[in-house]
Short mmCIF file of C-alpha atoms in Angstrom, two decimals:
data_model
loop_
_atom_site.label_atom_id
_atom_site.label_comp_id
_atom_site.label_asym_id
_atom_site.label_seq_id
_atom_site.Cartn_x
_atom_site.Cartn_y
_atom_site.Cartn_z
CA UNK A 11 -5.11 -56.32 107.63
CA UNK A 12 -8.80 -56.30 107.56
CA UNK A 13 -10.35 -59.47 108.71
CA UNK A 14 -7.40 -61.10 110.01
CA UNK A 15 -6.90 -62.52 113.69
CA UNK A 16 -5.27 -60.55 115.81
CA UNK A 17 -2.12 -63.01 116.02
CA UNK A 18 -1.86 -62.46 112.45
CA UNK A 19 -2.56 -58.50 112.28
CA UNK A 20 -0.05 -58.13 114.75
CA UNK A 21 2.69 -60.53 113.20
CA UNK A 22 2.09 -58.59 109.72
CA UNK A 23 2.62 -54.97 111.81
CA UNK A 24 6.09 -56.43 113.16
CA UNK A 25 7.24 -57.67 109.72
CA UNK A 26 6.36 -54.17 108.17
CA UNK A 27 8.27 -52.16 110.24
CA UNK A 28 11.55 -54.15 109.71
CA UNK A 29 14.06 -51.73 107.99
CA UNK A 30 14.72 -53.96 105.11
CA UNK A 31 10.75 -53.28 104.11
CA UNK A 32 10.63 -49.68 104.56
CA UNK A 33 10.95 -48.71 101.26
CA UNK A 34 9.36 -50.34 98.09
CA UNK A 35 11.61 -53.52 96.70
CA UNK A 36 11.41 -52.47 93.09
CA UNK A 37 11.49 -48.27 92.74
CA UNK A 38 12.88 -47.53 96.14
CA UNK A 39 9.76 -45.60 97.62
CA UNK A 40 8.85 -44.67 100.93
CA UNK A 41 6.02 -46.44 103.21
CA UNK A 42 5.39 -49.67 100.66
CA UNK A 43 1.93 -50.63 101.66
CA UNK A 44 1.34 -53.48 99.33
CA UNK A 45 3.33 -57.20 99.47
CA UNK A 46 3.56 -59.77 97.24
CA UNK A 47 2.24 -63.27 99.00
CA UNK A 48 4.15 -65.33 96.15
CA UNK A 49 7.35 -63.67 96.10
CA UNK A 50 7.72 -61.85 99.54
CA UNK A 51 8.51 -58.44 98.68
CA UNK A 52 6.99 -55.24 100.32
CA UNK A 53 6.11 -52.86 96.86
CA UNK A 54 3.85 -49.41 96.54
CA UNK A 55 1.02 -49.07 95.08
CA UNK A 56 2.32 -48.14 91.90
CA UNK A 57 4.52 -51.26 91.55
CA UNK A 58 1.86 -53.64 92.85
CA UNK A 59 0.07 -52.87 89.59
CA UNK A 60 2.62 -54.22 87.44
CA UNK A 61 3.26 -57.08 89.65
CA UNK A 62 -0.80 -57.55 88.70
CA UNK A 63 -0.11 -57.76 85.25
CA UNK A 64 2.10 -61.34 85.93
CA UNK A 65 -0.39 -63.02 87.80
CA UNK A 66 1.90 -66.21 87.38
CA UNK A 67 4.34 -65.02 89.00
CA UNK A 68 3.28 -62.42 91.67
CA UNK A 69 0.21 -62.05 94.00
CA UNK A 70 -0.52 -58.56 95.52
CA UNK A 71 -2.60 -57.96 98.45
CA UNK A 72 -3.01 -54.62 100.24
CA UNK A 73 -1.55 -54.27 103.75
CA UNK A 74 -3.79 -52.32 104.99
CA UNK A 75 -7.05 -53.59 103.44
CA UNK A 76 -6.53 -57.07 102.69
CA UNK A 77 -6.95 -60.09 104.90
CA UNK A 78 -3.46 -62.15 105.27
CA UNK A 79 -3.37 -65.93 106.87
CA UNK A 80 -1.08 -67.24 108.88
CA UNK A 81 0.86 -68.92 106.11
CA UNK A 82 1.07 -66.22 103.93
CA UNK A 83 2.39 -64.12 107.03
CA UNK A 84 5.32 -66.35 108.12
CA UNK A 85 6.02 -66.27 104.55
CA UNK A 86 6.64 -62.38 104.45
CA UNK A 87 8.48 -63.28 107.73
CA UNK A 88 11.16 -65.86 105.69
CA UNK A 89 11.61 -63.57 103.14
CA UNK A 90 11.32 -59.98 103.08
CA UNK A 91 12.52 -57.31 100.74
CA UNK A 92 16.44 -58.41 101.84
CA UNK A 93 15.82 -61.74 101.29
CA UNK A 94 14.46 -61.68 98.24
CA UNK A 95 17.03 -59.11 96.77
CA UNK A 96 19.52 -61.12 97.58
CA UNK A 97 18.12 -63.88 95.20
CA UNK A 98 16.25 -61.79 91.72
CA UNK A 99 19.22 -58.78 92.84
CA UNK A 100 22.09 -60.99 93.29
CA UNK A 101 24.22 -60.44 89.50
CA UNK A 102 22.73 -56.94 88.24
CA UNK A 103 25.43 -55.48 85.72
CA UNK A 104 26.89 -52.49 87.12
CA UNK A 105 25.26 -50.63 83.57
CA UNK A 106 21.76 -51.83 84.36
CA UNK A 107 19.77 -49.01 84.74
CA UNK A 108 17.69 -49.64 88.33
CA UNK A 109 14.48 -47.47 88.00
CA UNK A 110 13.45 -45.56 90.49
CA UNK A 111 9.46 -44.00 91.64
CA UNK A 112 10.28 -41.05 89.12
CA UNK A 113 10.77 -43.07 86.25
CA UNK A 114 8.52 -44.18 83.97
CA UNK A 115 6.15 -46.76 83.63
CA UNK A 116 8.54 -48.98 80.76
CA UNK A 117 11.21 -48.33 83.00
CA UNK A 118 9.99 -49.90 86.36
CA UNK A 119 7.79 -52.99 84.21
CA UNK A 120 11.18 -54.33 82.31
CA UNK A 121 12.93 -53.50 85.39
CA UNK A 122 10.51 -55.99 87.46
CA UNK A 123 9.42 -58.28 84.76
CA UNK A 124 13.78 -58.31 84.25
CA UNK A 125 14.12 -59.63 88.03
CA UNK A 126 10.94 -62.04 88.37
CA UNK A 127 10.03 -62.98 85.71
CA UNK A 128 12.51 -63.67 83.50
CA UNK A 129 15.19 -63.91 86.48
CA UNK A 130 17.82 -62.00 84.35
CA UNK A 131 19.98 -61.50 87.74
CA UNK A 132 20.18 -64.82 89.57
CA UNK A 133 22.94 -66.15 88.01
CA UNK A 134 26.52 -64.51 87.40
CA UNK A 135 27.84 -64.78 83.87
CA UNK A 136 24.19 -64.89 82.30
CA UNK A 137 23.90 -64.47 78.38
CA UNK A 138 21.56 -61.30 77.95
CA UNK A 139 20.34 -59.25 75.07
CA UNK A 140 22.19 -56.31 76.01
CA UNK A 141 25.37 -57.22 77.15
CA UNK A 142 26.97 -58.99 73.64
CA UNK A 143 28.50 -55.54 72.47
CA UNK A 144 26.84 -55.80 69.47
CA UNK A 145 23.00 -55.19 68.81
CA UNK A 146 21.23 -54.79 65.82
CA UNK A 147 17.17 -54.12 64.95
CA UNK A 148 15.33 -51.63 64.09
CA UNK A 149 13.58 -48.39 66.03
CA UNK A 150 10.56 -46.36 64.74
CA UNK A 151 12.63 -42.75 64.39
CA UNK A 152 10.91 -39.64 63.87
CA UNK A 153 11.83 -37.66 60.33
CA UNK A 154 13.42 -34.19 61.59
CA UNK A 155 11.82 -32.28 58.72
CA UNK A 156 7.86 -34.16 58.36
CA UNK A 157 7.80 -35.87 62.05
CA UNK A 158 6.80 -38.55 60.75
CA UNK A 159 8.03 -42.12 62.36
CA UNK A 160 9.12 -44.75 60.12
CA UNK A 161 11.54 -48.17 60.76
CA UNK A 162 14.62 -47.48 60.64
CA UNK A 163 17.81 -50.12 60.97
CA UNK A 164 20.00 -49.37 64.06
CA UNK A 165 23.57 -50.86 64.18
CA UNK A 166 25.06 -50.49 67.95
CA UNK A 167 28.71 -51.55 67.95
CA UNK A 168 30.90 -52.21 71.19
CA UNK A 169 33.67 -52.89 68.69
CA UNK A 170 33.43 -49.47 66.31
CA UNK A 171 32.43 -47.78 69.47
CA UNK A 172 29.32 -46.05 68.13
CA UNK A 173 25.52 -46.00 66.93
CA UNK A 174 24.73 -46.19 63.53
CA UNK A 175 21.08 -45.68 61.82
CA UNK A 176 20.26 -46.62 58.47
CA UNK A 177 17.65 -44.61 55.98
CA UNK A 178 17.16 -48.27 54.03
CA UNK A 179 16.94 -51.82 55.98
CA UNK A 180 19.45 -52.60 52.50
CA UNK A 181 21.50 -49.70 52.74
CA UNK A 182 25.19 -50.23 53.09
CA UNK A 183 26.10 -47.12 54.22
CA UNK A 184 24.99 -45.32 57.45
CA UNK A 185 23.04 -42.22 57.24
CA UNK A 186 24.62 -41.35 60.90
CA UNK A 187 27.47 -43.05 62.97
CA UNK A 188 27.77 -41.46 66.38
CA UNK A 189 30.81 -41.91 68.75
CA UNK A 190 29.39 -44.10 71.64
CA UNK A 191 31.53 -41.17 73.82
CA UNK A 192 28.96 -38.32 72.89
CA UNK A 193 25.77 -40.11 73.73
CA UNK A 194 23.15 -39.58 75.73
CA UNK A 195 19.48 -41.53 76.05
CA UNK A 196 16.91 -40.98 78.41
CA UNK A 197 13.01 -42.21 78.23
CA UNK A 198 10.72 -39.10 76.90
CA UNK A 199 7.47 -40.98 76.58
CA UNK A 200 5.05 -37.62 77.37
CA UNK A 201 7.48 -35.44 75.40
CA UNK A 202 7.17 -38.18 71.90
CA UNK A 203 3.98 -39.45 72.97
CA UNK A 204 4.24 -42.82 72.83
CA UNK A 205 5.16 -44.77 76.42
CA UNK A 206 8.23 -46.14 74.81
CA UNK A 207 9.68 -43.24 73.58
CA UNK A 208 13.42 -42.64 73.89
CA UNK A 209 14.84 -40.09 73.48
CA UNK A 210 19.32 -40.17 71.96
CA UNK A 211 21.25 -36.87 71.98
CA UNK A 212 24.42 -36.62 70.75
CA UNK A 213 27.07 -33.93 70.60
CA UNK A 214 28.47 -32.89 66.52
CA UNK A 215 30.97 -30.49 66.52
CA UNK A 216 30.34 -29.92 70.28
CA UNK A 217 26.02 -28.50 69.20
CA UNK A 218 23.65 -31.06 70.42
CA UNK A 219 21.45 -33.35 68.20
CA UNK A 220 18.31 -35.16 69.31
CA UNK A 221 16.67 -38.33 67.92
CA UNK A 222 13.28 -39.48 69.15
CA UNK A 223 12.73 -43.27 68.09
CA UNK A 224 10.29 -45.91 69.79
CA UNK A 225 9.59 -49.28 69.73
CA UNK A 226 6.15 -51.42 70.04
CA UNK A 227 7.89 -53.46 72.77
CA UNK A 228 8.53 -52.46 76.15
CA UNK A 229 11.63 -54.84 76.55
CA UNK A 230 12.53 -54.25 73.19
CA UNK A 231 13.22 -50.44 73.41
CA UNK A 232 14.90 -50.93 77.11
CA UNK A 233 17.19 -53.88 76.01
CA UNK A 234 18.53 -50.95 73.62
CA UNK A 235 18.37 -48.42 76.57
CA UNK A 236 20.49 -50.83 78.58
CA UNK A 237 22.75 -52.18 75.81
CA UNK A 238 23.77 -48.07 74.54
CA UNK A 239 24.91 -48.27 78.20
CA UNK A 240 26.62 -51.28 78.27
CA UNK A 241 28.85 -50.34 75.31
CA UNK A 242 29.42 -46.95 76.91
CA UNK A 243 30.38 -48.75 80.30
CA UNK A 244 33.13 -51.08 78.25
CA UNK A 245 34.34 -47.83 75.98
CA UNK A 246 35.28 -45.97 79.42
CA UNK A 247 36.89 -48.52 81.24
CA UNK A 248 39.12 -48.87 78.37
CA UNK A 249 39.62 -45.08 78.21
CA UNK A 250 39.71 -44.34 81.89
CA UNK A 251 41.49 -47.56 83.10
CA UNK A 252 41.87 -46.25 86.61
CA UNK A 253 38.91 -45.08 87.28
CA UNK A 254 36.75 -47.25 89.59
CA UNK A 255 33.13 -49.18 87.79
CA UNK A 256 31.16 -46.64 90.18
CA UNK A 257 33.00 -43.48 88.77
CA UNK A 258 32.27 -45.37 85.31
CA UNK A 259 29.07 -46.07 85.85
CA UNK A 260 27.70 -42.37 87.43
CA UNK A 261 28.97 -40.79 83.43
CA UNK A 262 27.03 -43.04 81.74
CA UNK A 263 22.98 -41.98 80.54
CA UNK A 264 21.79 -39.66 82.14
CA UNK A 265 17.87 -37.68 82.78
CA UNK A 266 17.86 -33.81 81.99
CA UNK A 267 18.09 -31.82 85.38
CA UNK A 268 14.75 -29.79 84.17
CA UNK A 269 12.39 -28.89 81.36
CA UNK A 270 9.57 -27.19 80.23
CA UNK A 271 8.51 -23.75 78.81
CA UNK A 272 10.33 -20.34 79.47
CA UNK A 273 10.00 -17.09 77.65
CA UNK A 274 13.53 -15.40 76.96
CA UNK A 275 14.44 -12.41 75.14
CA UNK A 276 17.60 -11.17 72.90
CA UNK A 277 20.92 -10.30 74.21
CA UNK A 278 19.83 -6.65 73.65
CA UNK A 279 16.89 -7.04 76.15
CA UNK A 280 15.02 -4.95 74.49
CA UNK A 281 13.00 -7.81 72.13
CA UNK A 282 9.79 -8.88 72.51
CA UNK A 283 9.74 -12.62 74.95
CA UNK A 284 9.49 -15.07 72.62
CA UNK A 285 7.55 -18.82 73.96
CA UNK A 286 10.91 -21.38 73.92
CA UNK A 287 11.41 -25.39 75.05
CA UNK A 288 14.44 -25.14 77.50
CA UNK A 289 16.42 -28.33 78.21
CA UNK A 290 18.52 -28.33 81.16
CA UNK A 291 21.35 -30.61 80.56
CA UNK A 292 23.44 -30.31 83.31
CA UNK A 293 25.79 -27.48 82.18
CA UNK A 294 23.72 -27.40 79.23
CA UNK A 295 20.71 -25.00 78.69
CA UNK A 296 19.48 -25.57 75.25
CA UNK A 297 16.29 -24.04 73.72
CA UNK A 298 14.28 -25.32 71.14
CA UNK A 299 11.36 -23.83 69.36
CA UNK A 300 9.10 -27.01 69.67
CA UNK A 301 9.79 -29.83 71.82
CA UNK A 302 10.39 -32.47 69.33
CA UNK A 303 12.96 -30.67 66.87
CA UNK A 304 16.35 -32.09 66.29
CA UNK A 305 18.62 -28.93 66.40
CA UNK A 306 19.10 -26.49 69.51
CA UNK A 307 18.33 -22.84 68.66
CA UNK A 308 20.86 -21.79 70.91
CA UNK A 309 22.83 -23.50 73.52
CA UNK A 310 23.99 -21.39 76.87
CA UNK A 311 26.81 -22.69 79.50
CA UNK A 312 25.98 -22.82 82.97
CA UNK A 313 28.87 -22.43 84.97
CA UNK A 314 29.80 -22.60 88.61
CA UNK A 315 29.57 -19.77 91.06
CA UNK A 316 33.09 -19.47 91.75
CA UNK A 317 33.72 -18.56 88.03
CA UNK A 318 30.93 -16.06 88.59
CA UNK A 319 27.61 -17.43 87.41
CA UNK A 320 24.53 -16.99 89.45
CA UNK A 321 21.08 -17.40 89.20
CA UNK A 322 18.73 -14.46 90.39
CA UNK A 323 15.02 -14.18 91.16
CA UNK A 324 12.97 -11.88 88.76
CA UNK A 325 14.31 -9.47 85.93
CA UNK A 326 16.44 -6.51 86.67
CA UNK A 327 14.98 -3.55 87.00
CA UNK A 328 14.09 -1.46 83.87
CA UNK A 329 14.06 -4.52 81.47
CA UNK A 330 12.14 -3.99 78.26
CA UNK A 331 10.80 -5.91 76.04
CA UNK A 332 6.90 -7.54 76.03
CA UNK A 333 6.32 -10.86 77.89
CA UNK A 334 3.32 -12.28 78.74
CA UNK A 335 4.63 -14.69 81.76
CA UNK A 336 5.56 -12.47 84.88
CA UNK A 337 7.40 -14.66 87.15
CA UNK A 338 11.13 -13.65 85.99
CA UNK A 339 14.90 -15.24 86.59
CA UNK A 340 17.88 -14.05 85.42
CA UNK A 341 21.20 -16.11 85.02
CA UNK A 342 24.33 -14.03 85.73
CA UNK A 343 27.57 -15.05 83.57
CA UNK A 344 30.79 -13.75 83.19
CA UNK A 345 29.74 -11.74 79.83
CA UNK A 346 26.27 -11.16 80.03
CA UNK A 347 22.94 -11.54 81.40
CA UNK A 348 19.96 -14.08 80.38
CA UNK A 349 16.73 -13.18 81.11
CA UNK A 350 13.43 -15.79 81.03
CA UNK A 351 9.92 -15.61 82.35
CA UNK A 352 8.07 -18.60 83.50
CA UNK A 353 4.51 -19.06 83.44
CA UNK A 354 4.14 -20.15 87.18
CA UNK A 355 5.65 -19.62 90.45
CA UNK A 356 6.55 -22.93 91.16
CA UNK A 357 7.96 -23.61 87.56
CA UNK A 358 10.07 -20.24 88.27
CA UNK A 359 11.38 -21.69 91.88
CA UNK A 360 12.06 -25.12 89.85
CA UNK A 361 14.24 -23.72 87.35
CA UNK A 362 15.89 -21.76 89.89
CA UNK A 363 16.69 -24.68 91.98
CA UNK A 364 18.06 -26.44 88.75
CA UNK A 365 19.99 -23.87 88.16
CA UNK A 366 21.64 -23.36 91.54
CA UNK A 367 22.20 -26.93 91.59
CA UNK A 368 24.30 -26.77 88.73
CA UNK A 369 26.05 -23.76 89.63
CA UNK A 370 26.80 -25.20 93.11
CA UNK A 371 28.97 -27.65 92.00
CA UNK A 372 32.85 -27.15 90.78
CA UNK A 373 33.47 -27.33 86.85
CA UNK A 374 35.60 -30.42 85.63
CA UNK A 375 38.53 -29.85 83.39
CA UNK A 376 36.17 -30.86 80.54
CA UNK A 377 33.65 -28.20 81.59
CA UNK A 378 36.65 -25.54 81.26
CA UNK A 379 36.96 -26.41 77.66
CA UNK A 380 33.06 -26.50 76.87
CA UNK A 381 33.22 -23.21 78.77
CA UNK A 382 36.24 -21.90 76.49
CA UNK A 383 33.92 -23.15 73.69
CA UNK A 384 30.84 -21.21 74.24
CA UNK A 385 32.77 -17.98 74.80
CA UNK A 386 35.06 -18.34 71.67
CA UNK A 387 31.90 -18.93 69.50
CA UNK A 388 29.79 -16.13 71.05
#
């Protein structure tokens, strides 16, 4: 607003407090204080930048710093965040994954270069790269034993209903085929290190699997993201035919609840705290012994409270065993106790609030038999 007249300045205020604009048009955050003079959105800082990056497309001025005429003003005015929704918004598959501020950076740039760019969602019935049922290419997939990433050939079938990879671009035979009903992908770029990493875990004989894989394109690797949950989307209406698209559509991919180091000892509690990756997914709590390996060292249920799980701040009193992290939580189940240390305060309150999140909610008939599971195998 810096510069500008005050007919202007005060025009721009009224447009920016419209509902519509409160939040940012492309990851949903709070107090946008950026706009786009071309297209006529109201975007955060964060999205502004990769609006930057397609200059042809998108011009980004600051709100608060930037001088806007009259022009570009009334344009804002005509358009809006509602507005324009309503045109680069208006035929989003109900499998589409819509980023949000907590996602990551390949995330929200496919997601906006998707809409604007290459206008993926103006038009009902459009032909796009993830929506034939069928796609086929190949992913740079980390070797579980060297972790080392090489191409491999990935087969994605709405037809066979699962994933395939392939050792050899040649080979005839899949080294894996995964039931499309077991899978699970979520973006891990920190966690693989590269800022297209995805991360697929599946469930074999009901212990979870992970496979990290990246591609050099952006688009590339989310067009897979996207089509994994298009097939999954057509798989479940088929097998839950009354079930509504929004019921569908909240079981498809899905981010872990909560990760990060914890130290945990044996069920004796009297071991030593041994340094473990913990994965919370959802009912889940699997711990690995380095981020990046394939297999789960164990796997622990989470239940729900009224089938008597709990989560407790700190250790109970007496515990033995060495650990080097003091901030202690202890999850209550129906057989036994699990105790962890976490390195901070605030990752101990974290995990705890994960936890009680889960254990909030009412178990599923599914989540009976995964519970049955866990007990029969301990």
């Amino acid at each position: 607003m810096a510069g500008g007249n005050e007919r202007s300045v005060k025009a721009l205020k009224e447009v920016w407090r419209r509902a519509e604009n409160s939040l940012c048009a492309d990851c949903g955050k709070p107090d946008p204080d950026w706009a786009s003079s071309t297209l006529g959105v109201f975007i955060c800082l964060s999205c502004s930048g990769i609006h930057r990056n397609i200059p042809s497309i998108s011009k980004v001025k600051s709100l608060k710093m930037d001088q806007w005429d009259d022009a570009q003003v009334q344009f804002l005015a005509k358009h809006g965040n509602a507005v324009t929704k309503a045109t680069y918004e208006a035929h989003i598959p109900i499998y589409y994954y819509q980023p949000t501020y907590n996602d990551c950076q390949v995330l929200r740039e496919q997601w906006i270069r998707a809409k604007y760019e290459r206008k993926e969602f103006t038009e009902p019935g459009k032909q796009l790269p993830y929506s034939d049922g069928v796609k086929e290419g190949i992913l740079w997939k980390r070797g579980r034993d060297n972790g080392q990433f090489l191409p491999r050939k990935f087969l994605l079938s709405e037809r066979e209903g699962c994933l395939k990879y392939f050792s050899k671009q040649d080979a005839k035979e899949p080294k894996i085929s995964i039931k499309i009903d077991v899978i699970n992908a979520t973006f891990q770029p920190v966690k693989i290190g590269n800022p297209n990493g995805l991360q697929i875990t599946y469930l074999k004989d009901n212990k979870t699997r992970n496979i990290f894989v990246y591609h050099e394109s952006g688009k590339e690797v989310v067009d897979w993201f996207n089509a994994i949950r298009s097939v999954q989307f057509h798989y479940l209406k088929v097998a839950f035919p009354i079930a509504s698209d929004n019921e569908i559509k909240n079981r498809l991919t899905r981010n872990f609840l909560k990760e990060g180091y914890m130290e945990k000892t044996g069920p004796k509690q009297r071991e030593a705290f041994k340094k473990r990756w913990f994965t919370l997914d959802h009912r889940r709590l699997m711990y690995f012994k380095d981020p990046l390996d394939a297999f789960a060292k164990g796997e622990v249920f989470v239940g729900s409270r009224e089938n008597g799980y709990s989560v407790q701040k700190g250790l109970p009193s007496g515990t033995q065993g060495n650990f080097s992290w003091h901030y202690g939580l202890t999850i209550v189940t129906p057989d036994r106790e699990y105790l962890f240390t976490c390195e901070t305060e605030t990752d101990q309150l974290d995990w705890i609030a994960a936890f009680t999140s889960v254990i909030n909610q009412a178990m599923t008939p599914q989540e009976y038999a995964i519970e049955a599971y866990f007990k029969f195998k301990s």
